[in-house]
Rosetta silent file (secondary structure, phi, psi, omega in degrees, C-alpha in Angstrom):
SEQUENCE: XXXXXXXXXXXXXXXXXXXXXXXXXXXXXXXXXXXXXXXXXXXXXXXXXXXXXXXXXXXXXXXXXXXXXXXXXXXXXXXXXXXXXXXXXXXXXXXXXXXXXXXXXXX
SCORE:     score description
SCORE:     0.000 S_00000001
   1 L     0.000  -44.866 -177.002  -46.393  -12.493   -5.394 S_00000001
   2 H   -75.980  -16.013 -178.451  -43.154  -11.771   -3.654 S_00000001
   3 H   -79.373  -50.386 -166.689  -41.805   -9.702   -6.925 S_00000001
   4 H   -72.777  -32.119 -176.715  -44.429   -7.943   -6.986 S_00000001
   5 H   -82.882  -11.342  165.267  -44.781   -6.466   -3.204 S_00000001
   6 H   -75.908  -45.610  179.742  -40.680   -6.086   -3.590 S_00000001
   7 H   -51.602  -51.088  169.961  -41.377   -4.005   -6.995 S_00000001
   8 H   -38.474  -38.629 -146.956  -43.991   -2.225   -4.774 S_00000001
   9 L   -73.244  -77.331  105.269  -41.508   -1.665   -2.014 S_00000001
  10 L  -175.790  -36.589  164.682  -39.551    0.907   -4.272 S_00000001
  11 L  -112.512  154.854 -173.576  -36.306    0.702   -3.038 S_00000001
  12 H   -73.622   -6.426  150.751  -34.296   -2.315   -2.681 S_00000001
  13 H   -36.192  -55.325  171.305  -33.179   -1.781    0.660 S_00000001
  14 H   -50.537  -80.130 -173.442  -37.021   -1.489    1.875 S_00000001
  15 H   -52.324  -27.124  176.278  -37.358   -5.089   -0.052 S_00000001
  16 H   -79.244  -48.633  160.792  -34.480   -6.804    1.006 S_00000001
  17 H   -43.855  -40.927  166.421  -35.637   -6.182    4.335 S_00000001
  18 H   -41.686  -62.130  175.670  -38.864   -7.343    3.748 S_00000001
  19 H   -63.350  -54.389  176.032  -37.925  -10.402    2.432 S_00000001
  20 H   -54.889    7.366 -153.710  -35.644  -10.970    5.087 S_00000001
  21 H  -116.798  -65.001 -170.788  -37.957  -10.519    7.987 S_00000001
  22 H   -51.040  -36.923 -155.231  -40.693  -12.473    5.650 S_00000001
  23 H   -79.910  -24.372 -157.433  -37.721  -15.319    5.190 S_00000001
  24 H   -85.784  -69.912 -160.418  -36.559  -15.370    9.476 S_00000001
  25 H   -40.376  -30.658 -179.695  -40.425  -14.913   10.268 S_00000001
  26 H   -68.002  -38.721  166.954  -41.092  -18.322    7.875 S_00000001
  27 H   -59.101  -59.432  167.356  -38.554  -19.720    9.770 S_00000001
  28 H   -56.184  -40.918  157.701  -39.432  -19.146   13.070 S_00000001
  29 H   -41.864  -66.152  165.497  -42.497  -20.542   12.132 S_00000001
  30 H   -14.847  -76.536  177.557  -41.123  -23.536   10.780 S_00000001
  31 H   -29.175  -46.923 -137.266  -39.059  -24.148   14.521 S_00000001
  32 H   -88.631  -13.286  167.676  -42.141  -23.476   16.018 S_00000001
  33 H   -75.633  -29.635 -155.787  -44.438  -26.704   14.224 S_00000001
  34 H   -69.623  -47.665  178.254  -41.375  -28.543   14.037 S_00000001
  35 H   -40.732  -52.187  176.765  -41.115  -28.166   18.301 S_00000001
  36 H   -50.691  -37.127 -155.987  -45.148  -29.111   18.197 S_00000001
  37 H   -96.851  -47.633  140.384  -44.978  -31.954   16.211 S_00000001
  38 H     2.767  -66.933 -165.597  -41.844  -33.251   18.504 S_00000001
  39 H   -93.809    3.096  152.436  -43.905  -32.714   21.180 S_00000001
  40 L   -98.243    0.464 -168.279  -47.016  -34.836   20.000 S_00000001
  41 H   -78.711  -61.872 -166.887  -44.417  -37.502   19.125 S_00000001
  42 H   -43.627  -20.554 -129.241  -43.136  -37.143   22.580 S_00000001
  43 H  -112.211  -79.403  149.745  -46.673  -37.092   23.663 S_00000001
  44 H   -21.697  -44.320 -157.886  -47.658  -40.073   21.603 S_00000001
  45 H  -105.430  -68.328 -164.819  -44.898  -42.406   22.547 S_00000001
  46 H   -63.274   14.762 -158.980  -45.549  -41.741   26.585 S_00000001
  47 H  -107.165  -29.291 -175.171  -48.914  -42.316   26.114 S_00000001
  48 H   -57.368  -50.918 -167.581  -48.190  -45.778   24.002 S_00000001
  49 H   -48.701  -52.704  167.576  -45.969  -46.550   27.057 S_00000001
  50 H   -39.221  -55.839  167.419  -48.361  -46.006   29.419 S_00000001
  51 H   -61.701  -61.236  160.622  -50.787  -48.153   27.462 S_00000001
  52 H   -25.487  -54.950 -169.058  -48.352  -51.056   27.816 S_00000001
  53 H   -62.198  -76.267  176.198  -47.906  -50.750   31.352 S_00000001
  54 H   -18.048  -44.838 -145.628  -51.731  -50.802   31.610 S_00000001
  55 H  -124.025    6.271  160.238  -52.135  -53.526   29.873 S_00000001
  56 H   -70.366  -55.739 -163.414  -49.085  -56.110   31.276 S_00000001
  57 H   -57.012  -32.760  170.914  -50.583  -54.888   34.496 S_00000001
  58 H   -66.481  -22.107 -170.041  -54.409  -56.229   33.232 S_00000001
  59 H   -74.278  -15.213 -157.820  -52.499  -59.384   31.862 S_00000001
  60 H  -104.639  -59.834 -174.644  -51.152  -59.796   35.482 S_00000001
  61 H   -52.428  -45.416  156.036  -54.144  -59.265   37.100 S_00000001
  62 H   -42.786  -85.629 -172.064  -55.867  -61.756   34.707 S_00000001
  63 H   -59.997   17.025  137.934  -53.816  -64.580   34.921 S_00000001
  64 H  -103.527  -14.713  146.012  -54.039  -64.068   39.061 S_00000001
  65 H   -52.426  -57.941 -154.218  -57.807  -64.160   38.591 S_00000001
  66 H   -71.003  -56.776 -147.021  -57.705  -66.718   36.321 S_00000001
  67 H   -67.903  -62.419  162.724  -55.387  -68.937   38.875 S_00000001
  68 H   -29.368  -45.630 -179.613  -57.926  -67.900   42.329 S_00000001
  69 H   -97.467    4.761  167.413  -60.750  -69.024   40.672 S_00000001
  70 H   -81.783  -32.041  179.078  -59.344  -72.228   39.287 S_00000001
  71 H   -77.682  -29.053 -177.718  -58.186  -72.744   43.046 S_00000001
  72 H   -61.415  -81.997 -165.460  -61.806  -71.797   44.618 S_00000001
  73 H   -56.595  -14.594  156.720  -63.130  -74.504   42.269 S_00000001
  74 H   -59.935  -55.178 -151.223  -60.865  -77.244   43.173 S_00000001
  75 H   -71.107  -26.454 -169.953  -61.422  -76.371   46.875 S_00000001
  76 H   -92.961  -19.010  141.305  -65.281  -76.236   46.329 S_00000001
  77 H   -57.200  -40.122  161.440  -65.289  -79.533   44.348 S_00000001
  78 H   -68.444  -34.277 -178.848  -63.093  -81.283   47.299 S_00000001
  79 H   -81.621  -30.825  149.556  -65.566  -80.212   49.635 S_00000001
  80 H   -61.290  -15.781  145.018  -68.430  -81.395   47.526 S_00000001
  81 H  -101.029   -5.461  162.149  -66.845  -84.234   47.742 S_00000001
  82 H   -64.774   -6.349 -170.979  -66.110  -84.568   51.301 S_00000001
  83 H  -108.675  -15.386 -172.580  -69.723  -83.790   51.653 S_00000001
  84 H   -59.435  -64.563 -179.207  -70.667  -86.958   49.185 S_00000001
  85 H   -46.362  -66.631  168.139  -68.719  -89.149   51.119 S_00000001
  86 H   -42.544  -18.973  155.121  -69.992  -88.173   54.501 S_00000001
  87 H   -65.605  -48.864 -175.791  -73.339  -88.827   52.993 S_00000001
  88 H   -81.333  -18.463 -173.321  -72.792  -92.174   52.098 S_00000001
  89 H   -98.511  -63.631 -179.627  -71.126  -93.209   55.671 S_00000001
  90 H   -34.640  -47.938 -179.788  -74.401  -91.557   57.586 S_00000001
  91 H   -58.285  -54.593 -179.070  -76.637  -93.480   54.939 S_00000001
  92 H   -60.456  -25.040  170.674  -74.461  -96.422   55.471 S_00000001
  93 H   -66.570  -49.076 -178.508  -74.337  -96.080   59.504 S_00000001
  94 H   -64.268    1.665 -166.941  -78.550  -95.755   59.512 S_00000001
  95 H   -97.571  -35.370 -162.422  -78.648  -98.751   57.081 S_00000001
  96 L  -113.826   70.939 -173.115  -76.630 -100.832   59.514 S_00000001
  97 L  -148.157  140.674  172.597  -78.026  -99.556   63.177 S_00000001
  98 L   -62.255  179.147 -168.115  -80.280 -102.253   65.042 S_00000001
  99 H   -76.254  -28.947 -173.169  -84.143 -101.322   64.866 S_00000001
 100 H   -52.545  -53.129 -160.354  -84.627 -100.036   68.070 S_00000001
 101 H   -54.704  -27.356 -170.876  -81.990  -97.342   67.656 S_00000001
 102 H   -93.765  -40.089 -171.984  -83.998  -96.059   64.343 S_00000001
 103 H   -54.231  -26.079 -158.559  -87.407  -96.665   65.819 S_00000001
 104 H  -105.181  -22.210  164.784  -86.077  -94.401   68.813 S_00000001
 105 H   -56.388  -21.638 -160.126  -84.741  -91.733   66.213 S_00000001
 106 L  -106.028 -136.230 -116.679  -87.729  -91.414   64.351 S_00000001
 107 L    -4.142    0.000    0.000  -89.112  -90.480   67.778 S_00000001
C-alpha cells in the first residue's frame, strides 16, 4: 500500500515527504495512546487507592460497631440482672412482712 501511493506520488521528493509526515503523524499518534493509557493507569491505581482507604475506614467503623454493641449488651444484661435480683428481694420482703402489713396493702 505504501509503494504504491509513493509510485503514485511521481517524484521522490513528493514521497519521501509523504512518508515522512505519514511516519511523524504515526508517531504522534503513538505518544498520544501511550499518554492515555498512562493516564488510565494513573487513573486506575488512584482509584484502587481510594478503594483501600474506603474500605480500612469500613473495617474501622465495623470493628467500633462491633465493640458498642457488644458493650450495650453487657450493660443491658447487667441491668436485667439488677432487675432479677431486685425482684427476688421485693418477693422476698412481701413473703416475710407480718399479715396486717399485706392485708393493709392489698387495700
Amino acid at each position: 500500500d505504501i509503494f504504491k501511493q509513493l509510485t503514485n506520488m511521481g517524484d521522490c521528493k513528493t514521497g519521501i515527504k509523504w512518508l515522512c509526515s505519514t511516519v511523524v503523524e504515526g508517531q504522534l499518534r503513538e505518544r498520544a495512546l501511550q499518554r492515555e493509557l498512562e493516564e488510565e493507569e494513573n487513573s486506575k491505581t488512584l482509584v484502587q487507592q481510594e478503594l483501600a482507604a474506603v474500605e480500612v475506614n469500613f473495617d474501622e467503623f465495623k470493628r467500633e460497631s462491633d465493640e458498642k454493641e457488644l458493650s450495650l449488651r453487657n450493660e443491658f444484661q447487667m441491668t436485667i440482672r439488677s432487675l432479677e435480683m431486685q425482684n427476688e428481694r421485693l418477693k422476698t420482703l412481701r413473703k416475710n412482712q407480718p399479715i396486717g402489713v399485706k392485708a393493709a396493702e392489698a387495700l
